[in-house]
Amino acid sequence: MSVPRADSERFAFGKNWSDYIAKHFSEERLALSQKELLQFLGVADLKGLSFIDIGSGSGLHSLAAFRAGAERIHSFDYDPLSVETTRQLWRMAGEPAHWTVERGSVLDRAYLERLGRFDIVYSWGVLHHTGAMWQAVRNLAPLIKRPGRVYLALYATEKHDDPTPSYWLDLKQRYNRAGWLQQRFMEVGYIWRFLCGRSIRLLLAFPRMVVEHKQLRGMNLYTDIKDWLGGWPMEFAAAHEVAEIASEQLGLEAVQVQLGKANTEYLFTTRGDSSVFGLRPLFPDGKLPQILSLGSSEPEEVASGAWGSGVWIYGTGSGGSNLYDDLRHKGISVLGFIDSYKSGEMKGLPIRSFEDFKRTELHDTPLIVASQEHSFDIINNLLREGFYRIYNARVKILKLAFDKRKGKLSYS
């Protein structure tokens, strides 16, 4: 069996999932997991379908597939305790003969080739922890049945622009080297800074966050915090990188991409088969999504003025206004503004509703999303409509607002 790199420094994923099942498993969480699985796949059940769970962890999602009626289920994980935890749920289900649970590595191509092909290849939040993420993605090839679907979730480069991915990679290594008490302090610090924004008001609302997080695939917030801080080895993936490998090396086409969480979720079908499942490819012309952040270090395309004839700003609030001032100061042409619903005029330029805009503009039109709280909702909507040159100005508009309060942004 191929062993993932950095094995001696690996986070105890299996122990974390074993604790989760022992302390938090419930029929309610299982039902939520099943609901999320089926909703993203766009199906009512998994009857007649085979399902492979790569990196089964707690086993919750394998059990969800079983409850959804999957005809054949294969669950495997590299961590022995994760395997045993999944087997615990397998025994709870009555030790069904059509559900196999075993130890295996997604980096072991010979192992994968022995498993056969599956209607649904599922791996949620796993491949980026193997120590060889892109190899793991490529290794999915012998598992994909035609026509078939692949459901992946990978830590998103786009989500982590402030702090940057390098910050988190360093933090994860420090967490794993820390003692028990220091890890608890790091967890409290993470909750205070990143979940509560150093706000007493949000800290008081933390119990509500715990309840709301349970709606996310039936998971537990504290379990996921430990998994996030400790998850090592670790890599980040940009949407266009995942889509490129899926398209060019696995023969897949994207039918759904969901950004905004720590993990970006991807649903692919085998190329040319999306209509079999009542779906359509997101990018039928073969273009891949480019979702770049306008933050402290702007993409080269921005700095070089390679936007050609100009850009559109999605957002008509203070963020869009500040961004317009900044872009105009830099000599970048803004063609107009987009609002989710309304039309009109702003800064002497047209405001177009999104419905009107998508009917008339080309999909390669460069769009800058200027929203602090809803940027990923807007980006997901743009992706669903086939736009692929998208820039997220979430971090930048916060900086511009700060500069304006300090009197530094004084463009006329």
CSV table of C-alpha atoms in Angstrom, one decimal:
chain,number,residue,atom,x,y,z
A,1,MET,CA,0.0,0.0,0.0
A,2,SER,CA,1.3,3.4,-0.9
A,3,VAL,CA,1.8,5.6,2.2
A,4,PRO,CA,1.0,9.3,2.1
A,5,ARG,CA,3.9,11.6,2.5
A,6,ALA,CA,4.6,13.3,5.9
A,7,ASP,CA,3.0,10.3,7.6
A,8,SER,CA,4.9,10.8,10.9
A,9,GLU,CA,3.4,14.3,11.2
A,10,ARG,CA,-0.2,13.4,10.2
A,11,PHE,CA,-3.1,14.7,12.1
A,12,ALA,CA,-5.1,12.0,14.0
A,13,PHE,CA,-8.0,12.1,11.6
A,14,GLY,CA,-9.3,8.8,12.7
A,15,LYS,CA,-9.4,9.7,16.4
A,16,ASN,CA,-11.3,12.9,15.6
A,17,TRP,CA,-13.9,11.0,13.7
A,18,SER,CA,-14.1,8.2,16.3
A,19,ASP,CA,-14.8,10.9,18.9
A,20,TYR,CA,-17.4,12.5,16.7
A,21,ILE,CA,-19.4,9.2,16.3
A,22,ALA,CA,-19.1,8.4,20.0
A,23,LYS,CA,-20.3,11.9,21.1
A,24,HIS,CA,-22.4,13.3,18.4
A,25,PHE,CA,-23.9,10.7,16.0
A,26,SER,CA,-27.6,10.7,15.8
A,27,GLU,CA,-30.4,9.9,13.4
A,28,GLU,CA,-31.0,13.6,12.9
A,29,ARG,CA,-27.3,14.1,11.8
A,30,LEU,CA,-27.6,11.1,9.5
A,31,ALA,CA,-30.8,12.5,7.9
A,32,LEU,CA,-29.1,15.8,7.3
A,33,SER,CA,-26.1,14.1,5.8
A,34,GLN,CA,-28.3,12.1,3.5
A,35,LYS,CA,-30.3,15.2,2.5
A,36,GLU,CA,-27.1,17.2,1.6
A,37,LEU,CA,-25.7,14.3,-0.4
A,38,LEU,CA,-28.8,13.8,-2.5
A,39,GLN,CA,-29.5,17.5,-3.0
A,40,PHE,CA,-26.0,18.2,-4.4
A,41,LEU,CA,-26.3,15.1,-6.7
A,42,GLY,CA,-29.7,16.3,-7.7
A,43,VAL,CA,-31.4,13.0,-7.1
A,44,ALA,CA,-34.2,11.6,-4.8
A,45,ASP,CA,-32.3,8.4,-3.9
A,46,LEU,CA,-29.4,6.2,-4.9
A,47,LYS,CA,-31.4,3.1,-5.8
A,48,GLY,CA,-29.7,1.0,-8.5
A,49,LEU,CA,-26.4,3.0,-8.2
A,50,SER,CA,-23.0,2.0,-6.9
A,51,PHE,CA,-21.2,4.4,-4.6
A,52,ILE,CA,-17.6,4.6,-3.5
A,53,ASP,CA,-16.6,6.7,-0.4
A,54,ILE,CA,-12.9,7.7,-0.7
A,55,GLY,CA,-11.6,8.6,2.8
A,56,SER,CA,-14.8,7.5,4.6
A,57,GLY,CA,-13.7,9.1,7.9
A,58,SER,CA,-16.6,8.8,10.3
A,59,GLY,CA,-18.5,6.6,7.9
A,60,LEU,CA,-21.5,8.9,8.2
A,61,HIS,CA,-21.8,9.6,4.5
A,62,SER,CA,-21.3,6.0,3.5
A,63,LEU,CA,-24.2,5.2,5.9
A,64,ALA,CA,-26.2,8.0,4.3
A,65,ALA,CA,-25.6,6.4,0.9
A,66,PHE,CA,-26.8,3.1,2.3
A,67,ARG,CA,-29.9,4.7,3.7
A,68,ALA,CA,-30.5,6.3,0.3
A,69,GLY,CA,-30.7,2.9,-1.3
A,70,ALA,CA,-27.3,2.5,-3.0
A,71,GLU,CA,-27.0,-0.9,-4.6
A,72,ARG,CA,-23.3,-1.3,-3.9
A,73,ILE,CA,-21.1,0.7,-1.5
A,74,HIS,CA,-17.4,0.6,-1.0
A,75,SER,CA,-15.8,2.6,1.8
A,76,PHE,CA,-12.1,2.9,2.4
A,77,ASP,CA,-9.7,5.1,4.4
A,78,TYR,CA,-6.0,5.2,5.0
A,79,ASP,CA,-6.4,5.8,8.8
A,80,PRO,CA,-7.1,2.5,10.6
A,81,LEU,CA,-9.2,4.2,13.2
A,82,SER,CA,-11.3,5.8,10.5
A,83,VAL,CA,-11.8,2.3,9.0
A,84,GLU,CA,-12.9,0.9,12.4
A,85,THR,CA,-15.3,3.9,12.9
A,86,THR,CA,-16.9,3.3,9.5
A,87,ARG,CA,-17.2,-0.4,10.4
A,88,GLN,CA,-19.0,0.6,13.5
A,89,LEU,CA,-21.7,2.2,11.4
A,90,TRP,CA,-21.6,-0.7,9.0
A,91,ARG,CA,-22.4,-3.0,12.0
A,92,MET,CA,-25.1,-0.6,13.1
A,93,ALA,CA,-26.7,-1.0,9.6
A,94,GLY,CA,-26.8,-4.8,10.1
A,95,GLU,CA,-23.5,-5.7,8.4
A,96,PRO,CA,-25.0,-5.5,4.9
A,97,ALA,CA,-23.2,-7.7,2.3
A,98,HIS,CA,-23.4,-5.0,-0.4
A,99,TRP,CA,-21.4,-2.5,1.7
A,100,THR,CA,-17.6,-3.2,1.9
A,101,VAL,CA,-15.4,-1.4,4.4
A,102,GLU,CA,-11.6,-1.7,4.3
A,103,ARG,CA,-8.3,0.1,4.6
A,104,GLY,CA,-6.8,1.5,1.4
A,105,SER,CA,-5.0,4.5,0.0
A,106,VAL,CA,-6.2,6.7,-2.9
A,107,LEU,CA,-2.5,7.0,-3.7
A,108,ASP,CA,-2.2,3.3,-4.4
A,109,ARG,CA,-3.2,3.0,-8.1
A,110,ALA,CA,-3.0,-0.8,-8.0
A,111,TYR,CA,-5.4,-1.0,-5.1
A,112,LEU,CA,-7.9,1.3,-6.9
A,113,GLU,CA,-7.8,-0.7,-10.1
A,114,ARG,CA,-9.0,-3.8,-8.2
A,115,LEU,CA,-12.2,-2.1,-7.0
A,116,GLY,CA,-14.0,-1.8,-10.3
A,117,ARG,CA,-16.0,1.2,-11.5
A,118,PHE,CA,-18.8,3.2,-9.7
A,119,ASP,CA,-21.8,5.2,-10.7
A,120,ILE,CA,-20.9,7.8,-8.0
A,121,VAL,CA,-17.3,8.5,-6.9
A,122,TYR,CA,-17.4,10.5,-3.7
A,123,SER,CA,-14.6,12.2,-1.7
A,124,TRP,CA,-15.5,15.0,0.6
A,125,GLY,CA,-12.6,17.0,2.2
A,126,VAL,CA,-10.0,14.1,1.8
A,127,LEU,CA,-7.7,14.3,-1.2
A,128,HIS,CA,-6.0,17.5,0.0
A,129,HIS,CA,-4.9,15.6,3.1
A,130,THR,CA,-3.0,12.9,1.3
A,131,GLY,CA,0.3,14.7,0.8
A,132,ALA,CA,-0.1,14.3,-3.0
A,133,MET,CA,-3.4,16.0,-3.8
A,134,TRP,CA,-3.1,16.2,-7.6
A,135,GLN,CA,-1.9,12.6,-7.8
A,136,ALA,CA,-4.9,11.6,-5.7
A,137,VAL,CA,-7.3,13.5,-8.1
A,138,ARG,CA,-5.7,11.8,-11.2
A,139,ASN,CA,-6.0,8.4,-9.5
A,140,LEU,CA,-9.7,8.6,-9.6
A,141,ALA,CA,-9.7,7.6,-13.3
A,142,PRO,CA,-10.1,3.8,-12.9
A,143,LEU,CA,-13.1,4.2,-10.5
A,144,ILE,CA,-15.3,6.3,-12.8
A,145,LYS,CA,-18.1,4.4,-14.6
A,146,ARG,CA,-19.6,5.8,-17.8
A,147,PRO,CA,-22.0,7.4,-17.6
A,148,GLY,CA,-21.0,8.5,-14.1
A,149,ARG,CA,-20.7,11.3,-11.6
A,150,VAL,CA,-17.8,12.5,-9.4
A,151,TYR,CA,-18.6,14.5,-6.2
A,152,LEU,CA,-15.4,16.1,-4.8
A,153,ALA,CA,-14.8,18.7,-2.1
A,154,LEU,CA,-11.4,20.3,-1.8
A,155,TYR,CA,-10.0,23.2,0.3
A,156,ALA,CA,-10.5,26.3,-1.8
A,157,THR,CA,-7.7,28.7,-2.7
A,158,GLU,CA,-10.3,31.3,-3.5
A,159,LYS,CA,-11.8,31.3,0.0
A,160,HIS,CA,-8.5,31.8,1.8
A,161,ASP,CA,-7.2,35.2,0.6
A,162,ASP,CA,-7.0,36.8,4.0
A,163,PRO,CA,-5.2,35.1,5.8
A,164,THR,CA,-3.5,33.4,2.9
A,165,PRO,CA,-3.1,29.6,2.4
A,166,SER,CA,0.5,29.9,3.6
A,167,TYR,CA,-0.7,31.3,6.9
A,168,TRP,CA,-3.0,28.3,7.4
A,169,LEU,CA,-0.4,25.7,6.3
A,170,ASP,CA,2.0,27.2,8.9
A,171,LEU,CA,-0.7,27.2,11.6
A,172,LYS,CA,-1.6,23.6,11.0
A,173,GLN,CA,2.0,22.4,11.4
A,174,ARG,CA,2.3,24.4,14.7
A,175,TYR,CA,-1.0,22.9,15.9
A,176,ASN,CA,0.3,19.4,15.4
A,177,ARG,CA,3.5,20.1,17.2
A,178,ALA,CA,1.7,21.7,20.1
A,179,GLY,CA,0.8,20.0,23.4
A,180,TRP,CA,-2.7,19.3,24.6
A,181,LEU,CA,-3.1,22.6,26.4
A,182,GLN,CA,-1.6,24.7,23.7
A,183,GLN,CA,-4.0,23.1,21.1
A,184,ARG,CA,-7.0,24.1,23.3
A,185,PHE,CA,-5.7,27.7,23.4
A,186,MET,CA,-5.3,27.7,19.6
A,187,GLU,CA,-8.8,26.4,19.2
A,188,VAL,CA,-10.2,29.1,21.5
A,189,GLY,CA,-8.1,31.7,19.6
A,190,TYR,CA,-9.5,30.5,16.2
A,191,ILE,CA,-13.1,30.7,17.5
A,192,TRP,CA,-12.6,34.2,18.9
A,193,ARG,CA,-10.8,35.6,15.8
A,194,PHE,CA,-12.2,33.8,12.8
A,195,LEU,CA,-15.7,32.7,13.9
A,196,CYS,CA,-16.6,35.6,16.1
A,197,GLY,CA,-14.5,38.3,14.5
A,198,ARG,CA,-13.3,39.4,18.0
A,199,SER,CA,-16.9,40.5,18.7
A,200,ILE,CA,-18.6,39.9,22.1
A,201,ARG,CA,-21.9,40.0,20.3
A,202,LEU,CA,-20.9,37.2,17.9
A,203,LEU,CA,-19.4,35.3,20.8
A,204,LEU,CA,-22.7,35.3,22.6
A,205,ALA,CA,-24.3,34.0,19.4
A,206,PHE,CA,-21.7,31.1,19.2
A,207,PRO,CA,-24.2,28.5,20.5
A,208,ARG,CA,-26.4,29.4,17.5
A,209,MET,CA,-23.5,28.8,15.2
A,210,VAL,CA,-23.1,25.3,16.7
A,211,VAL,CA,-26.7,24.5,15.9
A,212,GLU,CA,-26.6,26.0,12.4
A,213,HIS,CA,-23.4,24.1,11.6
A,214,LYS,CA,-25.2,20.8,12.3
A,215,GLN,CA,-27.3,21.5,9.3
A,216,LEU,CA,-24.1,21.3,7.2
A,217,ARG,CA,-24.0,17.6,6.3
A,218,GLY,CA,-24.8,16.6,9.9
A,219,MET,CA,-21.4,17.6,11.2
A,220,ASN,CA,-20.3,19.0,14.5
A,221,LEU,CA,-18.6,22.4,14.7
A,222,TYR,CA,-15.9,21.5,17.3
A,223,THR,CA,-15.0,18.3,15.4
A,224,ASP,CA,-14.6,20.4,12.2
A,225,ILE,CA,-12.5,23.1,14.0
A,226,LYS,CA,-10.1,20.4,15.2
A,227,ASP,CA,-10.0,18.9,11.7
A,228,TRP,CA,-9.4,22.3,10.2
A,229,LEU,CA,-6.6,23.4,12.6
A,230,GLY,CA,-5.0,20.0,12.7
A,231,GLY,CA,-5.5,18.7,9.2
A,232,TRP,CA,-2.0,17.9,8.0
A,233,PRO,CA,-0.7,17.1,5.4
A,234,MET,CA,-2.7,19.8,3.5
A,235,GLU,CA,-2.9,21.5,0.1
A,236,PHE,CA,-5.2,24.1,-1.4
A,237,ALA,CA,-6.9,23.8,-4.8
A,238,ALA,CA,-8.1,26.6,-7.1
A,239,ALA,CA,-11.3,25.9,-9.1
A,240,HIS,CA,-9.7,26.3,-12.5
A,241,GLU,CA,-7.0,23.8,-11.5
A,242,VAL,CA,-9.5,21.2,-10.4
A,243,ALA,CA,-11.6,21.8,-13.5
A,244,GLU,CA,-8.6,21.6,-15.8
A,245,ILE,CA,-7.4,18.2,-14.5
A,246,ALA,CA,-10.9,16.9,-14.4
A,247,SER,CA,-11.5,17.9,-18.0
A,248,GLU,CA,-8.1,17.1,-19.6
A,249,GLN,CA,-7.0,14.1,-17.6
A,250,LEU,CA,-10.2,12.4,-16.3
A,251,GLY,CA,-12.6,13.1,-19.2
A,252,LEU,CA,-15.1,14.9,-17.0
A,253,GLU,CA,-17.2,18.1,-17.3
A,254,ALA,CA,-18.3,20.3,-14.5
A,255,VAL,CA,-22.1,20.5,-13.9
A,256,GLN,CA,-22.0,22.2,-10.5
A,257,VAL,CA,-19.4,24.2,-8.5
A,258,GLN,CA,-20.2,25.6,-5.1
A,259,LEU,CA,-17.8,28.0,-3.5
A,260,GLY,CA,-18.0,29.9,-0.2
A,261,LYS,CA,-17.2,27.3,2.4
A,262,ALA,CA,-13.7,26.2,3.4
A,263,ASN,CA,-14.1,23.4,0.8
A,264,THR,CA,-15.3,24.1,-2.7
A,265,GLU,CA,-17.7,21.3,-3.8
A,266,TYR,CA,-17.6,20.0,-7.4
A,267,LEU,CA,-20.0,17.8,-9.3
A,268,PHE,CA,-18.7,16.3,-12.5
A,269,THR,CA,-20.2,14.0,-15.0
A,270,THR,CA,-18.4,11.9,-17.6
A,271,ARG,CA,-17.9,14.2,-20.7
A,272,GLY,CA,-20.9,14.3,-22.9
A,273,ASP,CA,-23.2,12.6,-20.4
A,274,SER,CA,-24.6,15.5,-18.4
A,275,SER,CA,-27.9,15.3,-20.2
A,276,VAL,CA,-28.3,11.6,-19.1
A,277,PHE,CA,-28.7,12.9,-15.6
A,278,GLY,CA,-30.9,15.9,-16.5
A,279,LEU,CA,-28.0,18.3,-16.1
A,280,ARG,CA,-26.0,20.6,-18.3
A,281,PRO,CA,-22.3,21.5,-18.3
A,282,LEU,CA,-21.4,24.8,-16.7
A,283,PHE,CA,-18.9,25.6,-19.4
A,284,PRO,CA,-20.0,24.0,-22.6
A,285,ASP,CA,-17.5,26.0,-24.7
A,286,GLY,CA,-14.6,24.3,-22.7
A,287,LYS,CA,-13.7,27.5,-20.9
A,288,LEU,CA,-12.5,27.0,-17.3
A,289,PRO,CA,-13.5,29.2,-14.4
A,290,GLN,CA,-10.9,31.9,-13.3
A,291,ILE,CA,-11.9,33.2,-9.9
A,292,LEU,CA,-9.2,35.6,-8.7
A,293,SER,CA,-9.0,37.7,-5.6
A,294,LEU,CA,-8.5,41.4,-5.6
A,295,GLY,CA,-6.7,41.8,-2.3
A,296,SER,CA,-3.4,43.0,-1.0
A,297,SER,CA,-1.5,41.5,-4.0
A,298,GLU,CA,-3.6,41.9,-7.2
A,299,PRO,CA,-3.4,39.4,-10.0
A,300,GLU,CA,-0.9,40.1,-12.8
A,301,GLU,CA,-3.9,40.6,-15.2
A,302,VAL,CA,-5.1,43.5,-13.1
A,303,ALA,CA,-1.7,45.2,-12.7
A,304,SER,CA,-0.8,44.9,-16.4
A,305,GLY,CA,-4.1,46.5,-17.5
A,306,ALA,CA,-5.0,43.3,-19.5
A,307,TRP,CA,-8.7,43.9,-19.1
A,308,GLY,CA,-8.8,45.4,-22.5
A,309,SER,CA,-12.0,47.4,-23.1
A,310,GLY,CA,-13.0,47.5,-19.5
A,311,VAL,CA,-14.8,45.7,-16.7
A,312,TRP,CA,-18.2,45.5,-15.0
A,313,ILE,CA,-18.6,45.8,-11.2
A,314,TYR,CA,-21.2,43.6,-9.6
A,315,GLY,CA,-22.4,45.6,-6.7
A,316,THR,CA,-24.0,49.0,-6.2
A,317,GLY,CA,-23.4,49.6,-2.6
A,318,SER,CA,-20.4,51.3,-0.9
A,319,GLY,CA,-18.1,48.5,-1.9
A,320,GLY,CA,-18.9,49.0,-5.6
A,321,SER,CA,-18.6,52.8,-5.2
A,322,ASN,CA,-15.2,52.6,-3.5
A,323,LEU,CA,-13.9,50.1,-6.0
A,324,TYR,CA,-15.0,52.2,-8.9
A,325,ASP,CA,-13.0,55.2,-7.5
A,326,ASP,CA,-9.9,53.0,-7.0
A,327,LEU,CA,-10.1,51.5,-10.5
A,328,ARG,CA,-10.6,54.8,-12.2
A,329,HIS,CA,-7.7,56.2,-10.3
A,330,LYS,CA,-5.6,53.4,-11.8
A,331,GLY,CA,-6.8,54.1,-15.3
A,332,ILE,CA,-8.9,51.0,-15.6
A,333,SER,CA,-12.2,51.5,-17.5
A,334,VAL,CA,-15.4,50.6,-15.8
A,335,LEU,CA,-18.2,50.0,-18.2
A,336,GLY,CA,-21.0,49.9,-15.7
A,337,PHE,CA,-22.6,48.2,-12.6
A,338,ILE,CA,-24.6,45.1,-12.1
A,339,ASP,CA,-27.3,44.7,-9.4
A,340,SER,CA,-29.0,41.4,-8.7
A,341,TYR,CA,-32.4,43.0,-9.4
A,342,LYS,CA,-32.5,46.7,-10.1
A,343,SER,CA,-31.5,48.9,-13.0
A,344,GLY,CA,-30.7,52.6,-13.2
A,345,GLU,CA,-27.6,54.7,-13.1
A,346,MET,CA,-24.6,55.2,-10.7
A,347,LYS,CA,-21.5,57.3,-11.1
A,348,GLY,CA,-22.8,58.4,-14.5
A,349,LEU,CA,-22.7,54.7,-15.6
A,350,PRO,CA,-25.6,52.3,-16.3
A,351,ILE,CA,-26.8,49.8,-13.6
A,352,ARG,CA,-28.1,46.7,-15.2
A,353,SER,CA,-30.1,43.9,-13.5
A,354,PHE,CA,-28.3,40.6,-13.7
A,355,GLU,CA,-31.2,39.0,-15.7
A,356,ASP,CA,-30.7,41.7,-18.3
A,357,PHE,CA,-26.9,41.5,-18.2
A,358,LYS,CA,-26.7,37.7,-18.7
A,359,ARG,CA,-29.0,37.9,-21.8
A,360,THR,CA,-26.7,40.3,-23.7
A,361,GLU,CA,-23.1,40.0,-22.5
A,362,LEU,CA,-20.5,37.4,-23.5
A,363,HIS,CA,-19.4,34.8,-20.9
A,364,ASP,CA,-15.8,36.0,-21.1
A,365,THR,CA,-16.7,39.5,-19.9
A,366,PRO,CA,-14.5,40.3,-16.9
A,367,LEU,CA,-16.7,40.9,-13.8
A,368,ILE,CA,-15.5,42.2,-10.4
A,369,VAL,CA,-17.8,41.2,-7.5
A,370,ALA,CA,-17.8,44.0,-4.9
A,371,SER,CA,-19.8,42.5,-2.0
A,372,GLN,CA,-18.5,42.0,1.5
A,373,GLU,CA,-21.0,39.5,2.8
A,374,HIS,CA,-22.5,37.9,-0.3
A,375,SER,CA,-19.6,37.6,-2.7
A,376,PHE,CA,-19.6,33.8,-2.9
A,377,ASP,CA,-23.4,33.7,-3.4
A,378,ILE,CA,-23.0,36.0,-6.4
A,379,ILE,CA,-19.9,34.1,-7.7
A,380,ASN,CA,-21.9,30.8,-7.6
A,381,ASN,CA,-24.7,32.4,-9.5
A,382,LEU,CA,-22.3,33.7,-12.1
A,383,LEU,CA,-20.7,30.2,-12.5
A,384,ARG,CA,-24.1,28.6,-12.9
A,385,GLU,CA,-24.8,31.1,-15.8
A,386,GLY,CA,-21.5,30.2,-17.5
A,387,PHE,CA,-19.4,33.3,-16.7
A,388,TYR,CA,-15.9,32.4,-16.0
A,389,ARG,CA,-13.7,35.6,-15.7
A,390,ILE,CA,-14.6,36.5,-12.2
A,391,TYR,CA,-12.7,38.6,-9.7
A,392,ASN,CA,-13.6,38.7,-6.0
A,393,ALA,CA,-12.9,42.1,-4.5
A,394,ARG,CA,-14.1,41.2,-1.0
A,395,VAL,CA,-10.8,41.8,0.7
A,396,LYS,CA,-10.0,44.8,-1.4
A,397,ILE,CA,-13.2,46.7,-0.6
A,398,LEU,CA,-12.7,46.2,3.1
A,399,LYS,CA,-9.2,47.8,2.7
A,400,LEU,CA,-10.6,50.6,0.6
A,401,ALA,CA,-13.3,51.3,3.2
A,402,PHE,CA,-10.6,51.4,5.9
A,403,ASP,CA,-8.5,53.8,3.8
A,404,LYS,CA,-11.5,56.0,3.2
A,405,ARG,CA,-12.2,56.3,6.9
A,406,LYS,CA,-8.6,57.3,7.4
A,407,GLY,CA,-8.9,59.9,4.6
A,408,LYS,CA,-6.4,58.1,2.3
A,409,LEU,CA,-8.9,57.4,-0.5
A,410,SER,CA,-9.6,60.9,-1.9
A,411,TYR,CA,-10.1,60.3,-5.6
A,412,SER,CA,-12.4,62.9,-7.2
